[in-house]
Amino acid sequence: CSWFPWWVTDELISFGAKKKFETKEDNILLSGRISDSYPVRQFLNYAHRENPLLKIHHHPGYGIDHNENKTHELYYSALNNSKYCLQINAKEPLHIYHLAKLFEIPASGSLMIANPIPRMEDLGFIHKENCILIEEQKFIDDFESVIEEIFSISEPEEIAKRGFELVSSRHTTEKRVEQIITKCLEIKK
């Protein structure tokens, strides 16, 4: 591994472990920065904001907010309260980057609905195993069918549980530090 993607803290893992899936709200959370860099987020925010199944939580991104602790606390709470959470990528050329929420959503114990991006399988994310992958254009072309697809997923709690297990076993601060140390020792040789 010569790249080091985001990870989650032990605090977020323990926060996510506290709330059972069946007690979460039956909604789909769209979170993150709503800007020109995220056209699908913009579309959903403006075209579907009245849909009672879509909950929108604005998050400015990391390093932008001067009150980050409160911002992140509210964000993690929103993730933890929704059964289904969207991981919508930025437009090209930024669409290839793995955002923090790729790890934060499963760590919250919610089911991640994500756009496919390169190297997801390298990170352990597998469609219908521990996440659900839906092509970006489908959100724009027919969001109502996306909602139907999400709410008809067989065993969403089990998929969310496997996502949580993946992140808590492979993508924690401790695991990422181990990877960095291992890589540094390889380079030193």
PDB file of C-alpha atoms in Angstrom:
ATOM      1  CA  CYS A   1       0.000   0.000   0.000  1.00  0.00           C
ATOM      2  CA  SER A   2       1.614   3.251  -1.106  1.00  0.00           C
ATOM      3  CA  TRP A   3      -1.392   5.426  -0.393  1.00  0.00           C
ATOM      4  CA  PHE A   4      -3.074   6.122   2.892  1.00  0.00           C
ATOM      5  CA  PRO A   5      -6.779   6.874   2.656  1.00  0.00           C
ATOM      6  CA  TRP A   6      -8.922   8.349   5.407  1.00  0.00           C
ATOM      7  CA  TRP A   7      -9.693   6.327   8.502  1.00  0.00           C
ATOM      8  CA  VAL A   8     -11.981   6.559  11.533  1.00  0.00           C
ATOM      9  CA  THR A   9     -11.226   7.146  15.172  1.00  0.00           C
ATOM     10  CA  ASP A  10     -11.998   4.712  17.966  1.00  0.00           C
ATOM     11  CA  GLU A  11     -14.418   7.331  19.273  1.00  0.00           C
ATOM     12  CA  LEU A  12     -16.497   7.182  16.089  1.00  0.00           C
ATOM     13  CA  ILE A  13     -16.445   3.370  16.114  1.00  0.00           C
ATOM     14  CA  SER A  14     -17.731   3.260  19.706  1.00  0.00           C
ATOM     15  CA  PHE A  15     -20.324   5.944  18.915  1.00  0.00           C
ATOM     16  CA  GLY A  16     -21.571   3.870  15.966  1.00  0.00           C
ATOM     17  CA  ALA A  17     -21.678   0.661  17.994  1.00  0.00           C
ATOM     18  CA  LYS A  18     -24.067   2.160  20.560  1.00  0.00           C
ATOM     19  CA  LYS A  19     -27.133   2.541  18.352  1.00  0.00           C
ATOM     20  CA  LYS A  20     -28.894  -0.486  16.905  1.00  0.00           C
ATOM     21  CA  PHE A  21     -29.826  -0.351  13.223  1.00  0.00           C
ATOM     22  CA  GLU A  22     -33.504  -0.993  13.873  1.00  0.00           C
ATOM     23  CA  THR A  23     -33.718   2.083  16.126  1.00  0.00           C
ATOM     24  CA  LYS A  24     -32.389   4.408  13.427  1.00  0.00           C
ATOM     25  CA  GLU A  25     -34.740   6.575  11.371  1.00  0.00           C
ATOM     26  CA  ASP A  26     -36.068   5.174   8.079  1.00  0.00           C
ATOM     27  CA  ASN A  27     -34.566   7.873   5.918  1.00  0.00           C
ATOM     28  CA  ILE A  28     -31.718   8.520   3.515  1.00  0.00           C
ATOM     29  CA  LEU A  29     -29.134  11.024   4.697  1.00  0.00           C
ATOM     30  CA  LEU A  30     -27.389  13.293   2.212  1.00  0.00           C
ATOM     31  CA  SER A  31     -24.525  14.967   4.004  1.00  0.00           C
ATOM     32  CA  GLY A  32     -21.543  17.033   3.053  1.00  0.00           C
ATOM     33  CA  ARG A  33     -20.665  20.193   1.281  1.00  0.00           C
ATOM     34  CA  ILE A  34     -23.226  21.356  -1.268  1.00  0.00           C
ATOM     35  CA  SER A  35     -21.206  23.165  -3.924  1.00  0.00           C
ATOM     36  CA  ASP A  36     -20.324  23.197  -7.623  1.00  0.00           C
ATOM     37  CA  SER A  37     -17.740  20.490  -6.935  1.00  0.00           C
ATOM     38  CA  TYR A  38     -20.601  18.137  -6.021  1.00  0.00           C
ATOM     39  CA  PRO A  39     -23.245  18.456  -8.765  1.00  0.00           C
ATOM     40  CA  VAL A  40     -25.228  15.378  -7.705  1.00  0.00           C
ATOM     41  CA  ARG A  41     -25.432  16.672  -4.142  1.00  0.00           C
ATOM     42  CA  GLN A  42     -26.584  20.023  -5.524  1.00  0.00           C
ATOM     43  CA  PHE A  43     -29.222  18.333  -7.657  1.00  0.00           C
ATOM     44  CA  LEU A  44     -30.581  16.264  -4.759  1.00  0.00           C
ATOM     45  CA  ASN A  45     -30.502  19.250  -2.420  1.00  0.00           C
ATOM     46  CA  TYR A  46     -32.551  21.429  -4.760  1.00  0.00           C
ATOM     47  CA  ALA A  47     -34.723  18.935  -6.651  1.00  0.00           C
ATOM     48  CA  HIS A  48     -35.632  16.625  -3.787  1.00  0.00           C
ATOM     49  CA  ARG A  49     -35.342  18.664  -0.604  1.00  0.00           C
ATOM     50  CA  GLU A  50     -39.103  18.292  -0.035  1.00  0.00           C
ATOM     51  CA  ASN A  51     -38.947  14.486  -0.197  1.00  0.00           C
ATOM     52  CA  PRO A  52     -39.703  13.252   3.351  1.00  0.00           C
ATOM     53  CA  LEU A  53     -37.378  10.257   2.902  1.00  0.00           C
ATOM     54  CA  LEU A  54     -34.341  12.441   2.126  1.00  0.00           C
ATOM     55  CA  LYS A  55     -32.727  14.155   5.079  1.00  0.00           C
ATOM     56  CA  ILE A  56     -30.094  16.787   4.265  1.00  0.00           C
ATOM     57  CA  HIS A  57     -27.264  17.671   6.632  1.00  0.00           C
ATOM     58  CA  HIS A  58     -24.847  20.333   5.424  1.00  0.00           C
ATOM     59  CA  HIS A  59     -21.242  19.743   6.433  1.00  0.00           C
ATOM     60  CA  PRO A  60     -18.592  22.241   5.349  1.00  0.00           C
ATOM     61  CA  GLY A  61     -15.779  19.726   5.006  1.00  0.00           C
ATOM     62  CA  TYR A  62     -12.671  19.277   7.077  1.00  0.00           C
ATOM     63  CA  GLY A  63     -10.465  22.193   8.031  1.00  0.00           C
ATOM     64  CA  ILE A  64     -13.020  24.781   6.890  1.00  0.00           C
ATOM     65  CA  ASP A  65     -15.184  25.285   9.967  1.00  0.00           C
ATOM     66  CA  HIS A  66     -13.799  27.222  12.929  1.00  0.00           C
ATOM     67  CA  ASN A  67     -16.032  25.279  15.305  1.00  0.00           C
ATOM     68  CA  GLU A  68     -15.046  21.832  14.037  1.00  0.00           C
ATOM     69  CA  ASN A  69     -15.747  19.850  17.199  1.00  0.00           C
ATOM     70  CA  LYS A  70     -19.400  20.924  17.318  1.00  0.00           C
ATOM     71  CA  THR A  71     -19.742  20.545  13.535  1.00  0.00           C
ATOM     72  CA  HIS A  72     -18.397  16.995  13.604  1.00  0.00           C
ATOM     73  CA  GLU A  73     -20.455  16.055  16.643  1.00  0.00           C
ATOM     74  CA  LEU A  74     -23.651  17.126  14.852  1.00  0.00           C
ATOM     75  CA  TYR A  75     -22.524  15.346  11.676  1.00  0.00           C
ATOM     76  CA  TYR A  76     -21.749  12.070  13.459  1.00  0.00           C
ATOM     77  CA  SER A  77     -25.087  12.282  15.232  1.00  0.00           C
ATOM     78  CA  ALA A  78     -26.876  12.739  11.885  1.00  0.00           C
ATOM     79  CA  LEU A  79     -25.020   9.712  10.440  1.00  0.00           C
ATOM     80  CA  ASN A  80     -25.860   7.648  13.488  1.00  0.00           C
ATOM     81  CA  ASN A  81     -29.565   8.505  13.314  1.00  0.00           C
ATOM     82  CA  SER A  82     -30.194   7.430   9.680  1.00  0.00           C
ATOM     83  CA  LYS A  83     -30.426   3.858   8.414  1.00  0.00           C
ATOM     84  CA  TYR A  84     -29.170   4.823   4.953  1.00  0.00           C
ATOM     85  CA  CYS A  85     -26.455   7.369   4.162  1.00  0.00           C
ATOM     86  CA  LEU A  86     -25.264   8.581   0.772  1.00  0.00           C
ATOM     87  CA  GLN A  87     -21.599   8.848  -0.194  1.00  0.00           C
ATOM     88  CA  ILE A  88     -21.763  11.091  -3.269  1.00  0.00           C
ATOM     89  CA  ASN A  89     -18.467  11.959  -4.945  1.00  0.00           C
ATOM     90  CA  ALA A  90     -17.201  15.186  -6.424  1.00  0.00           C
ATOM     91  CA  LYS A  91     -17.143  15.818 -10.167  1.00  0.00           C
ATOM     92  CA  GLU A  92     -14.140  15.043 -12.377  1.00  0.00           C
ATOM     93  CA  PRO A  93     -11.222  15.124 -11.800  1.00  0.00           C
ATOM     94  CA  LEU A  94     -11.901  14.957  -8.038  1.00  0.00           C
ATOM     95  CA  HIS A  95     -14.275  11.987  -8.374  1.00  0.00           C
ATOM     96  CA  ILE A  96     -11.463   9.463  -7.864  1.00  0.00           C
ATOM     97  CA  TYR A  97     -10.672  10.573  -4.312  1.00  0.00           C
ATOM     98  CA  HIS A  98     -11.887   8.595  -1.333  1.00  0.00           C
ATOM     99  CA  LEU A  99     -13.743  10.933   0.987  1.00  0.00           C
ATOM    100  CA  ALA A 100     -13.765  10.523   4.757  1.00  0.00           C
ATOM    101  CA  LYS A 101     -17.459   9.612   4.741  1.00  0.00           C
ATOM    102  CA  LEU A 102     -16.565   6.420   2.856  1.00  0.00           C
ATOM    103  CA  PHE A 103     -15.334   5.243   6.259  1.00  0.00           C
ATOM    104  CA  GLU A 104     -17.491   7.386   8.565  1.00  0.00           C
ATOM    105  CA  ILE A 105     -20.823   6.053   7.278  1.00  0.00           C
ATOM    106  CA  PRO A 106     -20.081   2.362   7.937  1.00  0.00           C
ATOM    107  CA  ALA A 107     -18.439   3.313  11.253  1.00  0.00           C
ATOM    108  CA  SER A 108     -21.743   4.880  12.293  1.00  0.00           C
ATOM    109  CA  GLY A 109     -23.489   1.540  11.777  1.00  0.00           C
ATOM    110  CA  SER A 110     -25.566   2.898   8.903  1.00  0.00           C
ATOM    111  CA  LEU A 111     -25.794   1.387   5.447  1.00  0.00           C
ATOM    112  CA  MET A 112     -23.589   3.227   2.972  1.00  0.00           C
ATOM    113  CA  ILE A 113     -25.078   3.921  -0.452  1.00  0.00           C
ATOM    114  CA  ALA A 114     -22.119   5.051  -2.558  1.00  0.00           C
ATOM    115  CA  ASN A 115     -21.064   5.896  -6.069  1.00  0.00           C
ATOM    116  CA  PRO A 116     -18.464   3.412  -7.302  1.00  0.00           C
ATOM    117  CA  ILE A 117     -14.951   4.856  -7.339  1.00  0.00           C
ATOM    118  CA  PRO A 118     -11.562   3.338  -8.169  1.00  0.00           C
ATOM    119  CA  ARG A 119      -9.950   1.018  -5.616  1.00  0.00           C
ATOM    120  CA  MET A 120     -13.020   0.532  -3.437  1.00  0.00           C
ATOM    121  CA  GLU A 121     -12.489  -3.220  -3.535  1.00  0.00           C
ATOM    122  CA  ASP A 122      -8.849  -2.673  -2.479  1.00  0.00           C
ATOM    123  CA  LEU A 123     -10.290  -1.050   0.638  1.00  0.00           C
ATOM    124  CA  GLY A 124     -12.650  -3.988   1.149  1.00  0.00           C
ATOM    125  CA  PHE A 125     -15.891  -2.371  -0.041  1.00  0.00           C
ATOM    126  CA  ILE A 126     -17.969  -4.855  -2.028  1.00  0.00           C
ATOM    127  CA  HIS A 127     -21.403  -4.185  -3.511  1.00  0.00           C
ATOM    128  CA  LYS A 128     -24.223  -5.921  -1.592  1.00  0.00           C
ATOM    129  CA  GLU A 129     -21.693  -7.395   0.833  1.00  0.00           C
ATOM    130  CA  ASN A 130     -20.900  -4.368   3.024  1.00  0.00           C
ATOM    131  CA  CYS A 131     -22.240  -1.410   1.006  1.00  0.00           C
ATOM    132  CA  ILE A 132     -24.556  -0.642  -1.895  1.00  0.00           C
ATOM    133  CA  LEU A 133     -23.116   0.909  -5.052  1.00  0.00           C
ATOM    134  CA  ILE A 134     -25.291   2.984  -7.356  1.00  0.00           C
ATOM    135  CA  GLU A 135     -23.999   4.840 -10.394  1.00  0.00           C
ATOM    136  CA  GLU A 136     -24.002   8.607 -10.005  1.00  0.00           C
ATOM    137  CA  GLN A 137     -26.125   9.308 -13.082  1.00  0.00           C
ATOM    138  CA  LYS A 138     -28.968   7.176 -11.747  1.00  0.00           C
ATOM    139  CA  PHE A 139     -29.463   9.672  -8.881  1.00  0.00           C
ATOM    140  CA  ILE A 140     -30.120  12.390 -11.455  1.00  0.00           C
ATOM    141  CA  ASP A 141     -32.038  10.330 -14.016  1.00  0.00           C
ATOM    142  CA  ASP A 142     -34.503   8.705 -11.632  1.00  0.00           C
ATOM    143  CA  PHE A 143     -34.059   9.441  -7.941  1.00  0.00           C
ATOM    144  CA  GLU A 144     -37.471   7.974  -7.132  1.00  0.00           C
ATOM    145  CA  SER A 145     -36.317   4.562  -8.412  1.00  0.00           C
ATOM    146  CA  VAL A 146     -33.123   4.944  -6.350  1.00  0.00           C
ATOM    147  CA  ILE A 147     -35.293   5.462  -3.266  1.00  0.00           C
ATOM    148  CA  GLU A 148     -37.336   2.376  -4.127  1.00  0.00           C
ATOM    149  CA  GLU A 149     -34.135   0.388  -4.665  1.00  0.00           C
ATOM    150  CA  ILE A 150     -32.713   1.496  -1.322  1.00  0.00           C
ATOM    151  CA  PHE A 151     -35.860   0.643   0.624  1.00  0.00           C
ATOM    152  CA  SER A 152     -36.150  -2.772  -1.060  1.00  0.00           C
ATOM    153  CA  ILE A 153     -32.613  -3.897  -0.185  1.00  0.00           C
ATOM    154  CA  SER A 154     -32.664  -7.388   1.243  1.00  0.00           C
ATOM    155  CA  GLU A 155     -31.173  -7.518   4.756  1.00  0.00           C
ATOM    156  CA  PRO A 156     -29.934  -3.913   5.023  1.00  0.00           C
ATOM    157  CA  GLU A 157     -29.018  -4.400   8.669  1.00  0.00           C
ATOM    158  CA  GLU A 158     -26.668  -7.272   7.805  1.00  0.00           C
ATOM    159  CA  ILE A 159     -24.973  -5.290   5.038  1.00  0.00           C
ATOM    160  CA  ALA A 160     -24.546  -2.319   7.398  1.00  0.00           C
ATOM    161  CA  LYS A 161     -23.145  -4.623  10.077  1.00  0.00           C
ATOM    162  CA  ARG A 162     -20.557  -6.037   7.668  1.00  0.00           C
ATOM    163  CA  GLY A 163     -19.619  -2.474   6.650  1.00  0.00           C
ATOM    164  CA  PHE A 164     -19.120  -1.606  10.312  1.00  0.00           C
ATOM    165  CA  GLU A 165     -16.984  -4.724  10.818  1.00  0.00           C
ATOM    166  CA  LEU A 166     -14.858  -3.893   7.768  1.00  0.00           C
ATOM    167  CA  VAL A 167     -14.134  -0.346   8.890  1.00  0.00           C
ATOM    168  CA  SER A 168     -13.577  -1.236  12.539  1.00  0.00           C
ATOM    169  CA  SER A 169     -11.136  -4.007  11.609  1.00  0.00           C
ATOM    170  CA  ARG A 170      -9.223  -2.354   8.732  1.00  0.00           C
ATOM    171  CA  HIS A 171      -9.685   1.401   8.725  1.00  0.00           C
ATOM    172  CA  THR A 172      -9.039   2.712  12.238  1.00  0.00           C
ATOM    173  CA  THR A 173      -6.343   5.125  13.379  1.00  0.00           C
ATOM    174  CA  GLU A 174      -4.326   2.222  14.779  1.00  0.00           C
ATOM    175  CA  LYS A 175      -4.478   0.235  11.528  1.00  0.00           C
ATOM    176  CA  ARG A 176      -3.561   3.258   9.396  1.00  0.00           C
ATOM    177  CA  VAL A 177      -0.576   4.078  11.652  1.00  0.00           C
ATOM    178  CA  GLU A 178       0.579   0.452  11.364  1.00  0.00           C
ATOM    179  CA  GLN A 179       0.398   0.745   7.562  1.00  0.00           C
ATOM    180  CA  ILE A 180       2.392   3.973   7.574  1.00  0.00           C
ATOM    181  CA  ILE A 181       5.087   2.532   9.847  1.00  0.00           C
ATOM    182  CA  THR A 182       5.321  -0.619   7.727  1.00  0.00           C
ATOM    183  CA  LYS A 183       5.682   1.459   4.556  1.00  0.00           C
ATOM    184  CA  CYS A 184       8.339   3.678   6.145  1.00  0.00           C
ATOM    185  CA  LEU A 185      10.322   0.631   7.234  1.00  0.00           C
ATOM    186  CA  GLU A 186      10.099  -0.799   3.705  1.00  0.00           C
ATOM    187  CA  ILE A 187      11.385   2.475   2.250  1.00  0.00           C
ATOM    188  CA  LYS A 188      14.192   2.625   4.815  1.00  0.00           C
ATOM    189  CA  LYS A 189      15.516  -0.782   3.723  1.00  0.00           C
TER     190      LYS A 189
END
